[in-house]
Amino acid sequence: MERNENSMKITFISNFLTHHQVPFCLEMQKKLGSDFKFVSTMKIFQWRLDLGFKDLDQEYDFVIRAYENDESYEEAKKLALESDIVIIGSTTDELIEERLEQDKITFRYRARIFIFPDGFFKTIFDKEKMKLFYNRHIRYRKNKNLYLLTCNGYGANDFNFFGLYPNKIYKWGYFLETTHYDIEQLLQKKEEKKKIEIVWVARFIHWKHPEIVLKLARNLKKQDYSFHIKMLGTGMLEDKMRQRVKKENLEDVIEIVGQVPSDKVHTYMENANIFIGTSDSREGWGVVVNEAMNAGCTIIANQKMGSVPFLIKHKENGLIYSSYLELENNVKLAINNKDLRNTLSKNAYQTITQDWSAEVAANNLYSLFEHILNGKDFHIVEGPASKAVNCQKQKHLS
């Protein structure tokens, strides 16, 4: 029997609500009203509050704070068992153990298995981590109704290698609130600057590789390119990078802005021609790529970043690199070619506003749920909730 839209109950379980999840949750609430709930299993980390993030658990009526009291926990437990669909992120499985035993429709929400290079060895030689991995991904591998949403372009590679979630892995990601611009006017404003403005947004930590930005600036300056780089963020390497900028006489081409409130970052991106993403494979997604695409930047990003295989098509809506030389060549290509910049920027903006928005994600995922509940095949070729297959790293990028 066909199910009508109002009959579906969906529960999303995660550690706590983040600004990456809010737009999707709001879209689901629009579709389902009180039949959509977000279960938060723990209080937000203090370090996130220290960085300026809000405790969003307190701001939305669809949030069940399971950690708050026994009544809320019991409500969360009931939702976890009785909902038509449960999506669960990186949090304890305590709430869904009975659901898994009954093989009810459940979607795990995960980036990769071993996102850090030494993760495999740290897992197989650590009794507790191996137990956790077994319980999450191996114990119920034969469940017919256990699926995976991967928010990393290489997630399918990892899980398929171990034979997990066969033909049941779907593309997912982070979906921010979409800002709509007159893209022609926005790009015209960007081009009025005397120098090409490049923006980098990340924490100043080793695997975000801020040192690559300094190397790029030094080499571009030697070659007399007209540009200026703004680096937004804070972290353990910030002071070291500031010292290096001064020591290497790069103060005229690099400004380390420091920590910027998350709701102000888009202003810097609106003013920038180019965004560069230098994180390595430890970047599970990289939501700043979404933000920069939405703000009409020309994206130049490391192919190892989790979001890149899903969001970026080389020389269509961005530029992808796999080595420092390719990064530098792509930046020079973008600086030298205004028409290419504008084409890539327009296509990037279209990708985020039309193909990878929270509204599209909610509609696609809801449709996937409908098809599963009604025993029908589901076919979306691209975008959120489409099938995720093994990703082949792009070659000959320059």
mmCIF file of C-alpha atoms in Angstrom:
data_model
loop_
_atom_site.group_PDB
_atom_site.id
_atom_site.type_symbol
_atom_site.label_atom_id
_atom_site.label_comp_id
_atom_site.label_asym_id
_atom_site.label_seq_id
_atom_site.Cartn_x
_atom_site.Cartn_y
_atom_site.Cartn_z
ATOM 1 C CA MET A 1 0.000 0.000 0.000
ATOM 2 C CA GLU A 2 1.284 3.481 -0.885
ATOM 3 C CA ARG A 3 2.159 5.679 2.070
ATOM 4 C CA ASN A 4 1.144 9.328 2.100
ATOM 5 C CA GLU A 5 3.676 11.991 2.990
ATOM 6 C CA ASN A 6 2.238 12.765 6.390
ATOM 7 C CA SER A 7 2.490 9.171 7.603
ATOM 8 C CA MET A 8 6.268 8.938 7.793
ATOM 9 C CA LYS A 9 8.069 9.411 11.101
ATOM 10 C CA ILE A 10 11.802 10.186 10.842
ATOM 11 C CA THR A 11 14.302 10.539 13.676
ATOM 12 C CA PHE A 12 17.857 11.818 13.287
ATOM 13 C CA ILE A 13 20.206 10.862 16.159
ATOM 14 C CA SER A 14 23.580 12.526 16.679
ATOM 15 C CA ASN A 15 25.848 13.924 19.384
ATOM 16 C CA PHE A 16 24.387 17.439 19.249
ATOM 17 C CA LEU A 17 22.849 19.715 16.633
ATOM 18 C CA THR A 18 25.364 21.680 14.537
ATOM 19 C CA HIS A 19 24.897 24.558 12.107
ATOM 20 C CA HIS A 20 25.804 22.112 9.310
ATOM 21 C CA GLN A 21 22.679 20.073 10.093
ATOM 22 C CA VAL A 22 20.130 22.793 10.839
ATOM 23 C CA PRO A 23 19.106 23.673 7.233
ATOM 24 C CA PHE A 24 18.428 20.006 6.405
ATOM 25 C CA CYS A 25 16.506 19.513 9.646
ATOM 26 C CA LEU A 26 14.372 22.586 8.974
ATOM 27 C CA GLU A 27 13.519 21.273 5.510
ATOM 28 C CA MET A 28 12.504 17.924 6.989
ATOM 29 C CA GLN A 29 10.375 19.690 9.576
ATOM 30 C CA LYS A 30 8.630 21.568 6.754
ATOM 31 C CA LYS A 31 7.728 18.228 5.169
ATOM 32 C CA LEU A 32 6.837 16.281 8.289
ATOM 33 C CA GLY A 33 6.024 18.741 11.057
ATOM 34 C CA SER A 34 6.123 17.037 14.449
ATOM 35 C CA ASP A 35 6.896 13.676 12.800
ATOM 36 C CA PHE A 36 10.507 14.766 12.374
ATOM 37 C CA LYS A 37 12.743 14.805 15.459
ATOM 38 C CA PHE A 38 16.443 15.318 16.111
ATOM 39 C CA VAL A 39 17.761 13.431 19.128
ATOM 40 C CA SER A 40 20.826 14.979 20.725
ATOM 41 C CA THR A 41 22.746 12.541 22.937
ATOM 42 C CA MET A 42 25.235 14.906 24.589
ATOM 43 C CA LYS A 43 25.894 18.549 25.373
ATOM 44 C CA ILE A 44 27.900 20.586 22.882
ATOM 45 C CA PHE A 45 31.666 20.560 23.501
ATOM 46 C CA GLN A 46 32.968 23.559 25.432
ATOM 47 C CA TRP A 47 35.697 24.152 22.835
ATOM 48 C CA ARG A 48 33.013 24.728 20.213
ATOM 49 C CA LEU A 49 31.336 27.289 22.455
ATOM 50 C CA ASP A 50 34.736 28.925 22.979
ATOM 51 C CA LEU A 51 35.077 29.246 19.186
ATOM 52 C CA GLY A 52 31.784 31.118 19.013
ATOM 53 C CA PHE A 53 29.390 28.308 18.079
ATOM 54 C CA LYS A 54 25.920 28.368 19.625
ATOM 55 C CA ASP A 55 24.256 25.629 21.635
ATOM 56 C CA LEU A 56 21.664 24.895 18.937
ATOM 57 C CA ASP A 57 20.033 22.128 20.992
ATOM 58 C CA GLN A 58 18.286 24.895 22.909
ATOM 59 C CA GLU A 59 16.970 26.789 19.882
ATOM 60 C CA TYR A 60 14.715 24.357 17.973
ATOM 61 C CA ASP A 61 11.568 22.600 19.097
ATOM 62 C CA PHE A 62 12.303 19.485 17.018
ATOM 63 C CA VAL A 63 15.314 18.665 19.239
ATOM 64 C CA ILE A 64 14.985 16.016 21.947
ATOM 65 C CA ARG A 65 17.813 16.461 24.471
ATOM 66 C CA ALA A 66 18.211 12.848 25.590
ATOM 67 C CA TYR A 67 20.964 13.815 28.047
ATOM 68 C CA GLU A 68 18.795 16.306 29.941
ATOM 69 C CA ASN A 69 16.604 14.048 32.083
ATOM 70 C CA ASP A 70 15.066 10.573 32.289
ATOM 71 C CA GLU A 71 11.839 11.685 30.607
ATOM 72 C CA SER A 72 13.696 13.015 27.548
ATOM 73 C CA TYR A 73 15.834 9.882 27.377
ATOM 74 C CA GLU A 74 12.768 7.628 27.403
ATOM 75 C CA GLU A 75 11.155 9.742 24.673
ATOM 76 C CA ALA A 76 14.331 9.416 22.593
ATOM 77 C CA LYS A 77 14.422 5.670 23.167
ATOM 78 C CA LYS A 78 10.821 5.322 22.011
ATOM 79 C CA LEU A 79 11.487 7.389 18.874
ATOM 80 C CA ALA A 80 14.557 5.310 18.097
ATOM 81 C CA LEU A 81 12.526 2.126 18.169
ATOM 82 C CA GLU A 82 9.198 3.183 16.666
ATOM 83 C CA SER A 83 10.134 5.674 13.904
ATOM 84 C CA ASP A 84 9.737 4.528 10.309
ATOM 85 C CA ILE A 85 13.268 5.705 9.542
ATOM 86 C CA VAL A 86 16.201 6.433 11.850
ATOM 87 C CA ILE A 87 19.374 8.220 10.764
ATOM 88 C CA ILE A 88 22.234 7.898 13.235
ATOM 89 C CA GLY A 89 25.540 9.745 13.165
ATOM 90 C CA SER A 90 28.726 9.362 15.183
ATOM 91 C CA THR A 91 27.218 8.730 18.576
ATOM 92 C CA THR A 92 26.504 5.809 20.872
ATOM 93 C CA ASP A 93 24.393 2.951 19.493
ATOM 94 C CA GLU A 94 22.664 2.524 22.830
ATOM 95 C CA LEU A 95 19.405 4.005 21.577
ATOM 96 C CA ILE A 96 19.154 1.853 18.438
ATOM 97 C CA GLU A 97 20.284 -1.581 19.660
ATOM 98 C CA GLU A 98 16.729 -2.928 19.842
ATOM 99 C CA ARG A 99 15.915 -1.363 16.459
ATOM 100 C CA LEU A 100 18.897 -3.118 14.854
ATOM 101 C CA GLU A 101 17.896 -6.420 16.452
ATOM 102 C CA GLN A 102 14.481 -6.038 14.821
ATOM 103 C CA ASP A 103 16.096 -5.041 11.476
ATOM 104 C CA LYS A 104 14.085 -1.868 11.084
ATOM 105 C CA ILE A 105 15.098 0.667 8.440
ATOM 106 C CA THR A 106 18.187 2.451 9.719
ATOM 107 C CA PHE A 107 20.687 4.729 7.999
ATOM 108 C CA ARG A 108 24.139 5.197 9.415
ATOM 109 C CA TYR A 109 25.693 8.597 8.724
ATOM 110 C CA ARG A 110 29.455 8.382 8.315
ATOM 111 C CA ALA A 111 32.396 9.922 6.443
ATOM 112 C CA ARG A 112 34.982 7.149 6.128
ATOM 113 C CA ILE A 113 35.979 4.130 8.187
ATOM 114 C CA PHE A 114 39.575 5.119 8.850
ATOM 115 C CA ILE A 115 39.877 8.816 8.102
ATOM 116 C CA PHE A 116 43.331 9.110 9.643
ATOM 117 C CA PRO A 117 46.266 7.356 7.900
ATOM 118 C CA ASP A 118 47.094 5.192 10.918
ATOM 119 C CA GLY A 119 43.447 4.556 11.786
ATOM 120 C CA PHE A 120 43.416 0.974 10.512
ATOM 121 C CA PHE A 121 46.300 -0.096 12.726
ATOM 122 C CA LYS A 122 45.050 1.872 15.713
ATOM 123 C CA THR A 123 41.732 0.047 15.353
ATOM 124 C CA ILE A 124 42.780 -3.555 14.798
ATOM 125 C CA PHE A 125 45.348 -3.409 17.617
ATOM 126 C CA ASP A 126 43.016 -1.651 20.057
ATOM 127 C CA LYS A 127 40.512 -4.035 21.647
ATOM 128 C CA GLU A 128 37.941 -1.342 22.484
ATOM 129 C CA LYS A 129 38.103 0.356 19.079
ATOM 130 C CA MET A 130 37.846 -2.968 17.283
ATOM 131 C CA LYS A 131 34.811 -3.865 19.386
ATOM 132 C CA LEU A 132 33.194 -0.541 18.486
ATOM 133 C CA PHE A 133 33.938 -1.050 14.788
ATOM 134 C CA TYR A 134 32.506 -4.573 14.923
ATOM 135 C CA ASN A 135 29.319 -3.495 16.662
ATOM 136 C CA ARG A 136 28.717 -0.566 14.320
ATOM 137 C CA HIS A 137 29.570 -2.028 10.946
ATOM 138 C CA ILE A 138 30.073 -5.793 11.063
ATOM 139 C CA ARG A 139 27.667 -7.206 13.630
ATOM 140 C CA TYR A 140 24.541 -6.287 11.651
ATOM 141 C CA ARG A 141 26.067 -6.474 8.162
ATOM 142 C CA LYS A 142 23.443 -9.014 7.066
ATOM 143 C CA ASN A 143 20.553 -6.760 8.028
ATOM 144 C CA LYS A 144 18.411 -6.132 4.977
ATOM 145 C CA ASN A 145 17.339 -2.704 6.216
ATOM 146 C CA LEU A 146 20.686 -1.216 7.283
ATOM 147 C CA TYR A 147 22.006 1.477 4.913
ATOM 148 C CA LEU A 148 24.791 4.047 4.850
ATOM 149 C CA LEU A 149 24.853 7.760 4.061
ATOM 150 C CA THR A 150 28.460 8.739 3.376
ATOM 151 C CA CYS A 151 29.510 12.379 3.656
ATOM 152 C CA ASN A 152 32.881 11.703 2.033
ATOM 153 C CA GLY A 153 33.709 11.038 -1.606
ATOM 154 C CA TYR A 154 35.958 8.147 -0.624
ATOM 155 C CA GLY A 155 33.609 6.583 1.923
ATOM 156 C CA ALA A 156 32.264 3.989 -0.522
ATOM 157 C CA ASN A 157 35.840 2.892 -1.288
ATOM 158 C CA ASP A 158 36.465 2.159 2.392
ATOM 159 C CA PHE A 159 33.255 0.294 3.122
ATOM 160 C CA ASN A 160 33.221 -1.631 -0.161
ATOM 161 C CA PHE A 161 36.778 -2.827 0.549
ATOM 162 C CA PHE A 162 35.412 -4.665 3.592
ATOM 163 C CA GLY A 163 32.259 -5.802 1.803
ATOM 164 C CA LEU A 164 30.019 -3.658 4.012
ATOM 165 C CA TYR A 165 26.683 -2.107 2.988
ATOM 166 C CA PRO A 166 26.731 -3.777 -0.464
ATOM 167 C CA ASN A 167 24.827 -1.614 -2.962
ATOM 168 C CA LYS A 168 23.357 0.315 -0.023
ATOM 169 C CA ILE A 169 25.671 3.334 0.208
ATOM 170 C CA TYR A 170 24.296 6.757 -0.703
ATOM 171 C CA LYS A 171 25.918 10.169 -1.164
ATOM 172 C CA TRP A 172 25.405 12.681 1.595
ATOM 173 C CA GLY A 173 27.182 15.723 2.967
ATOM 174 C CA TYR A 174 26.768 18.977 4.855
ATOM 175 C CA PHE A 175 24.144 21.475 3.766
ATOM 176 C CA LEU A 176 24.331 25.076 4.873
ATOM 177 C CA GLU A 177 21.637 27.720 4.553
ATOM 178 C CA THR A 178 21.751 28.810 0.923
ATOM 179 C CA THR A 179 22.238 32.495 0.143
ATOM 180 C CA HIS A 180 20.800 33.618 -3.197
ATOM 181 C CA TYR A 181 22.609 36.317 -5.155
ATOM 182 C CA ASP A 182 22.371 38.027 -8.486
ATOM 183 C CA ILE A 183 25.441 36.076 -9.525
ATOM 184 C CA GLU A 184 26.351 38.424 -12.384
ATOM 185 C CA GLN A 185 26.384 41.423 -10.044
ATOM 186 C CA LEU A 186 28.348 39.513 -7.412
ATOM 187 C CA LEU A 187 31.040 38.499 -9.902
ATOM 188 C CA GLN A 188 31.205 42.029 -11.292
ATOM 189 C CA LYS A 189 31.806 43.323 -7.760
ATOM 190 C CA LYS A 190 34.611 40.822 -7.269
ATOM 191 C CA GLU A 191 36.296 41.878 -10.506
ATOM 192 C CA GLU A 192 36.377 45.557 -9.505
ATOM 193 C CA LYS A 193 39.267 44.890 -7.145
ATOM 194 C CA LYS A 194 42.736 45.929 -8.270
ATOM 195 C CA LYS A 195 44.260 42.651 -7.119
ATOM 196 C CA ILE A 196 42.958 39.103 -7.229
ATOM 197 C CA GLU A 197 41.647 38.323 -3.750
ATOM 198 C CA ILE A 198 42.292 34.770 -2.506
ATOM 199 C CA VAL A 199 40.709 33.433 0.680
ATOM 200 C CA TRP A 200 41.691 30.432 2.839
ATOM 201 C CA VAL A 201 39.433 29.389 5.724
ATOM 202 C CA ALA A 202 40.475 26.668 8.161
ATOM 203 C CA ARG A 203 41.953 25.939 11.540
ATOM 204 C CA PHE A 204 45.689 26.461 11.742
ATOM 205 C CA ILE A 205 46.570 22.815 12.326
ATOM 206 C CA HIS A 206 48.904 20.401 10.566
ATOM 207 C CA TRP A 207 46.454 18.544 8.338
ATOM 208 C CA LYS A 208 44.856 21.775 7.095
ATOM 209 C CA HIS A 209 48.331 22.709 5.764
ATOM 210 C CA PRO A 210 48.508 26.494 6.187
ATOM 211 C CA GLU A 211 52.210 26.282 5.290
ATOM 212 C CA ILE A 212 51.218 25.474 1.699
ATOM 213 C CA VAL A 213 49.504 28.866 1.465
ATOM 214 C CA LEU A 214 52.720 30.603 2.477
ATOM 215 C CA LYS A 215 54.694 28.641 -0.099
ATOM 216 C CA LEU A 216 52.148 29.582 -2.754
ATOM 217 C CA ALA A 217 52.316 33.263 -1.802
ATOM 218 C CA ARG A 218 56.100 33.264 -1.840
ATOM 219 C CA ASN A 219 56.260 31.695 -5.315
ATOM 220 C CA LEU A 220 53.533 33.888 -6.795
ATOM 221 C CA LYS A 221 55.221 36.985 -5.413
ATOM 222 C CA LYS A 222 58.544 35.970 -6.998
ATOM 223 C CA GLN A 223 56.738 35.686 -10.334
ATOM 224 C CA ASP A 224 55.195 39.171 -9.957
ATOM 225 C CA TYR A 225 51.571 38.071 -9.810
ATOM 226 C CA SER A 226 49.104 40.663 -8.525
ATOM 227 C CA PHE A 227 47.175 39.041 -5.664
ATOM 228 C CA HIS A 228 46.348 39.197 -1.983
ATOM 229 C CA ILE A 229 45.566 36.283 0.351
ATOM 230 C CA LYS A 230 43.433 36.443 3.486
ATOM 231 C CA MET A 231 43.749 33.517 5.909
ATOM 232 C CA LEU A 232 40.812 33.090 8.301
ATOM 233 C CA GLY A 233 40.984 30.877 11.350
ATOM 234 C CA THR A 234 42.881 30.106 14.501
ATOM 235 C CA GLY A 235 44.780 27.162 15.933
ATOM 236 C CA MET A 236 48.070 25.888 17.271
ATOM 237 C CA LEU A 237 50.035 26.913 14.159
ATOM 238 C CA GLU A 238 48.655 30.442 13.908
ATOM 239 C CA ASP A 239 51.500 32.178 15.765
ATOM 240 C CA LYS A 240 54.092 30.193 13.837
ATOM 241 C CA MET A 241 52.516 31.195 10.518
ATOM 242 C CA ARG A 242 52.381 34.848 11.573
ATOM 243 C CA GLN A 243 56.083 34.726 12.395
ATOM 244 C CA ARG A 244 56.883 33.133 9.063
ATOM 245 C CA VAL A 245 54.853 35.712 7.137
ATOM 246 C CA LYS A 246 56.910 38.449 8.760
ATOM 247 C CA LYS A 247 60.247 36.646 8.422
ATOM 248 C CA GLU A 248 59.678 35.845 4.731
ATOM 249 C CA ASN A 249 58.521 39.400 3.927
ATOM 250 C CA LEU A 250 55.053 38.288 2.850
ATOM 251 C CA GLU A 251 53.062 40.887 4.778
ATOM 252 C CA ASP A 252 52.211 42.728 1.554
ATOM 253 C CA VAL A 253 50.560 39.643 0.021
ATOM 254 C CA ILE A 254 49.181 37.735 3.046
ATOM 255 C CA GLU A 255 46.939 38.900 5.868
ATOM 256 C CA ILE A 256 46.306 36.426 8.667
ATOM 257 C CA VAL A 257 42.924 37.680 9.786
ATOM 258 C CA GLY A 258 42.590 35.183 12.638
ATOM 259 C CA GLN A 259 39.361 33.931 14.144
ATOM 260 C CA VAL A 260 36.196 35.167 12.445
ATOM 261 C CA PRO A 261 32.639 34.406 13.698
ATOM 262 C CA SER A 262 31.090 31.682 11.539
ATOM 263 C CA ASP A 263 28.271 34.007 10.433
ATOM 264 C CA LYS A 264 30.800 36.564 9.130
ATOM 265 C CA VAL A 265 32.926 34.221 7.024
ATOM 266 C CA HIS A 266 30.624 34.540 4.014
ATOM 267 C CA THR A 267 31.411 38.274 3.791
ATOM 268 C CA TYR A 268 35.069 37.499 3.136
ATOM 269 C CA MET A 269 34.065 34.906 0.546
ATOM 270 C CA GLU A 270 31.721 37.338 -1.207
ATOM 271 C CA ASN A 271 34.702 39.655 -1.689
ATOM 272 C CA ALA A 272 37.110 36.945 -2.844
ATOM 273 C CA ASN A 273 37.793 35.819 -6.410
ATOM 274 C CA ILE A 274 39.415 32.519 -5.464
ATOM 275 C CA PHE A 275 39.055 30.078 -2.578
ATOM 276 C CA ILE A 276 41.784 27.527 -1.903
ATOM 277 C CA GLY A 277 41.273 24.371 0.151
ATOM 278 C CA THR A 278 44.516 22.715 1.226
ATOM 279 C CA SER A 279 43.326 20.085 3.732
ATOM 280 C CA ASP A 280 44.430 16.493 3.242
ATOM 281 C CA SER A 281 42.417 13.254 3.487
ATOM 282 C CA ARG A 282 41.696 13.851 7.173
ATOM 283 C CA GLU A 283 39.135 16.469 6.072
ATOM 284 C CA GLY A 284 35.964 14.404 6.373
ATOM 285 C CA TRP A 285 33.937 16.894 4.349
ATOM 286 C CA GLY A 286 35.105 20.525 4.375
ATOM 287 C CA VAL A 287 31.981 22.656 4.618
ATOM 288 C CA VAL A 288 33.943 25.787 3.721
ATOM 289 C CA VAL A 289 33.893 24.460 0.146
ATOM 290 C CA ASN A 290 30.077 24.673 0.182
ATOM 291 C CA GLU A 291 30.258 28.204 1.563
ATOM 292 C CA ALA A 292 32.780 29.378 -1.005
ATOM 293 C CA MET A 293 30.834 27.853 -3.900
ATOM 294 C CA ASN A 294 27.666 29.555 -2.666
ATOM 295 C CA ALA A 295 29.568 32.870 -2.540
ATOM 296 C CA GLY A 296 30.644 32.578 -6.182
ATOM 297 C CA CYS A 297 34.335 31.866 -5.588
ATOM 298 C CA THR A 298 36.533 30.000 -8.032
ATOM 299 C CA ILE A 299 37.293 26.836 -6.064
ATOM 300 C CA ILE A 300 40.787 25.335 -6.118
ATOM 301 C CA ALA A 301 40.867 22.359 -3.764
ATOM 302 C CA ASN A 302 42.893 19.312 -2.845
ATOM 303 C CA GLN A 303 41.270 16.195 -4.272
ATOM 304 C CA LYS A 304 41.815 14.439 -0.926
ATOM 305 C CA MET A 305 39.198 16.595 0.816
ATOM 306 C CA GLY A 306 36.069 14.561 1.464
ATOM 307 C CA SER A 307 33.611 16.896 -0.246
ATOM 308 C CA VAL A 308 35.614 17.405 -3.438
ATOM 309 C CA PRO A 309 34.639 14.218 -5.364
ATOM 310 C CA PHE A 310 30.958 14.932 -4.709
ATOM 311 C CA LEU A 311 30.920 18.685 -5.296
ATOM 312 C CA ILE A 312 33.671 19.543 -7.784
ATOM 313 C CA LYS A 313 34.105 18.600 -11.433
ATOM 314 C CA HIS A 314 37.492 19.713 -12.688
ATOM 315 C CA LYS A 315 37.355 22.689 -15.058
ATOM 316 C CA GLU A 316 33.539 22.661 -14.920
ATOM 317 C CA ASN A 317 32.755 24.195 -11.532
ATOM 318 C CA GLY A 318 36.211 24.316 -9.926
ATOM 319 C CA LEU A 319 39.808 23.201 -10.155
ATOM 320 C CA ILE A 320 41.237 20.164 -8.376
ATOM 321 C CA TYR A 321 44.852 19.481 -7.542
ATOM 322 C CA SER A 322 46.817 16.498 -6.257
ATOM 323 C CA SER A 323 50.281 18.043 -5.813
ATOM 324 C CA TYR A 324 51.703 21.423 -4.889
ATOM 325 C CA LEU A 325 52.753 22.054 -8.494
ATOM 326 C CA GLU A 326 49.188 21.475 -9.685
ATOM 327 C CA LEU A 327 47.895 23.835 -6.999
ATOM 328 C CA GLU A 328 50.249 26.606 -8.103
ATOM 329 C CA ASN A 329 49.510 26.054 -11.794
ATOM 330 C CA ASN A 330 45.756 26.089 -11.162
ATOM 331 C CA VAL A 331 45.989 29.311 -9.147
ATOM 332 C CA LYS A 332 48.016 30.964 -11.913
ATOM 333 C CA LEU A 333 45.525 29.702 -14.487
ATOM 334 C CA ALA A 334 42.650 31.232 -12.526
ATOM 335 C CA ILE A 335 44.473 34.521 -11.970
ATOM 336 C CA ASN A 336 45.314 34.851 -15.662
ATOM 337 C CA ASN A 337 41.924 33.887 -17.074
ATOM 338 C CA LYS A 338 38.972 36.058 -16.044
ATOM 339 C CA ASP A 339 36.527 34.216 -18.309
ATOM 340 C CA LEU A 340 37.495 30.869 -16.767
ATOM 341 C CA ARG A 341 37.105 32.301 -13.260
ATOM 342 C CA ASN A 342 33.626 33.583 -14.025
ATOM 343 C CA THR A 343 32.525 30.326 -15.655
ATOM 344 C CA LEU A 344 33.787 28.205 -12.760
ATOM 345 C CA SER A 345 32.277 30.578 -10.210
ATOM 346 C CA LYS A 346 28.854 30.621 -11.873
ATOM 347 C CA ASN A 347 28.798 26.843 -12.148
ATOM 348 C CA ALA A 348 29.925 26.451 -8.527
ATOM 349 C CA TYR A 349 27.124 28.757 -7.381
ATOM 350 C CA GLN A 350 24.613 26.773 -9.448
ATOM 351 C CA THR A 351 25.863 23.465 -8.021
ATOM 352 C CA ILE A 352 25.223 24.575 -4.450
ATOM 353 C CA THR A 353 21.955 26.443 -5.007
ATOM 354 C CA GLN A 354 20.349 23.940 -7.406
ATOM 355 C CA ASP A 355 21.970 20.533 -6.859
ATOM 356 C CA TRP A 356 23.401 20.397 -3.314
ATOM 357 C CA SER A 357 21.096 22.615 -1.275
ATOM 358 C CA ALA A 358 19.390 21.546 1.945
ATOM 359 C CA GLU A 359 16.018 21.596 0.159
ATOM 360 C CA VAL A 360 17.226 19.282 -2.616
ATOM 361 C CA ALA A 361 18.887 17.004 -0.049
ATOM 362 C CA ALA A 362 15.704 16.732 2.020
ATOM 363 C CA ASN A 363 13.535 16.067 -1.042
ATOM 364 C CA ASN A 364 15.918 13.448 -2.429
ATOM 365 C CA LEU A 365 16.355 11.650 0.873
ATOM 366 C CA TYR A 366 12.641 11.698 1.584
ATOM 367 C CA SER A 367 12.015 10.211 -1.854
ATOM 368 C CA LEU A 368 14.597 7.505 -1.157
ATOM 369 C CA PHE A 369 12.836 6.678 2.120
ATOM 370 C CA GLU A 370 9.477 6.525 0.348
ATOM 371 C CA HIS A 371 10.806 4.094 -2.237
ATOM 372 C CA ILE A 372 12.383 1.840 0.396
ATOM 373 C CA LEU A 373 9.233 1.809 2.522
ATOM 374 C CA ASN A 374 7.156 0.921 -0.548
ATOM 375 C CA GLY A 375 9.602 -1.680 -1.844
ATOM 376 C CA LYS A 376 10.411 0.209 -5.043
ATOM 377 C CA ASP A 377 13.655 0.926 -6.896
ATOM 378 C CA PHE A 378 15.064 4.425 -6.534
ATOM 379 C CA HIS A 379 17.131 6.211 -9.162
ATOM 380 C CA ILE A 380 18.826 9.556 -8.729
ATOM 381 C CA VAL A 381 21.934 9.771 -10.884
ATOM 382 C CA GLU A 382 23.712 12.675 -9.162
ATOM 383 C CA GLY A 383 23.535 14.672 -5.979
ATOM 384 C CA PRO A 384 22.434 13.923 -2.414
ATOM 385 C CA ALA A 385 20.928 10.457 -1.871
ATOM 386 C CA SER A 386 22.227 9.115 -5.187
ATOM 387 C CA LYS A 387 24.202 5.873 -5.095
ATOM 388 C CA ALA A 388 27.804 6.280 -3.954
ATOM 389 C CA VAL A 389 30.293 4.114 -5.803
ATOM 390 C CA ASN A 390 34.055 3.751 -5.565
ATOM 391 C CA CYS A 391 35.707 7.067 -6.375
ATOM 392 C CA GLN A 392 38.589 7.113 -8.818
ATOM 393 C CA LYS A 393 40.890 10.051 -8.149
ATOM 394 C CA GLN A 394 40.993 12.393 -11.098
ATOM 395 C CA LYS A 395 44.191 12.388 -13.142
ATOM 396 C CA HIS A 396 45.838 14.881 -15.517
ATOM 397 C CA LEU A 397 44.278 17.728 -13.594
ATOM 398 C CA SER A 398 46.267 20.654 -14.966
#
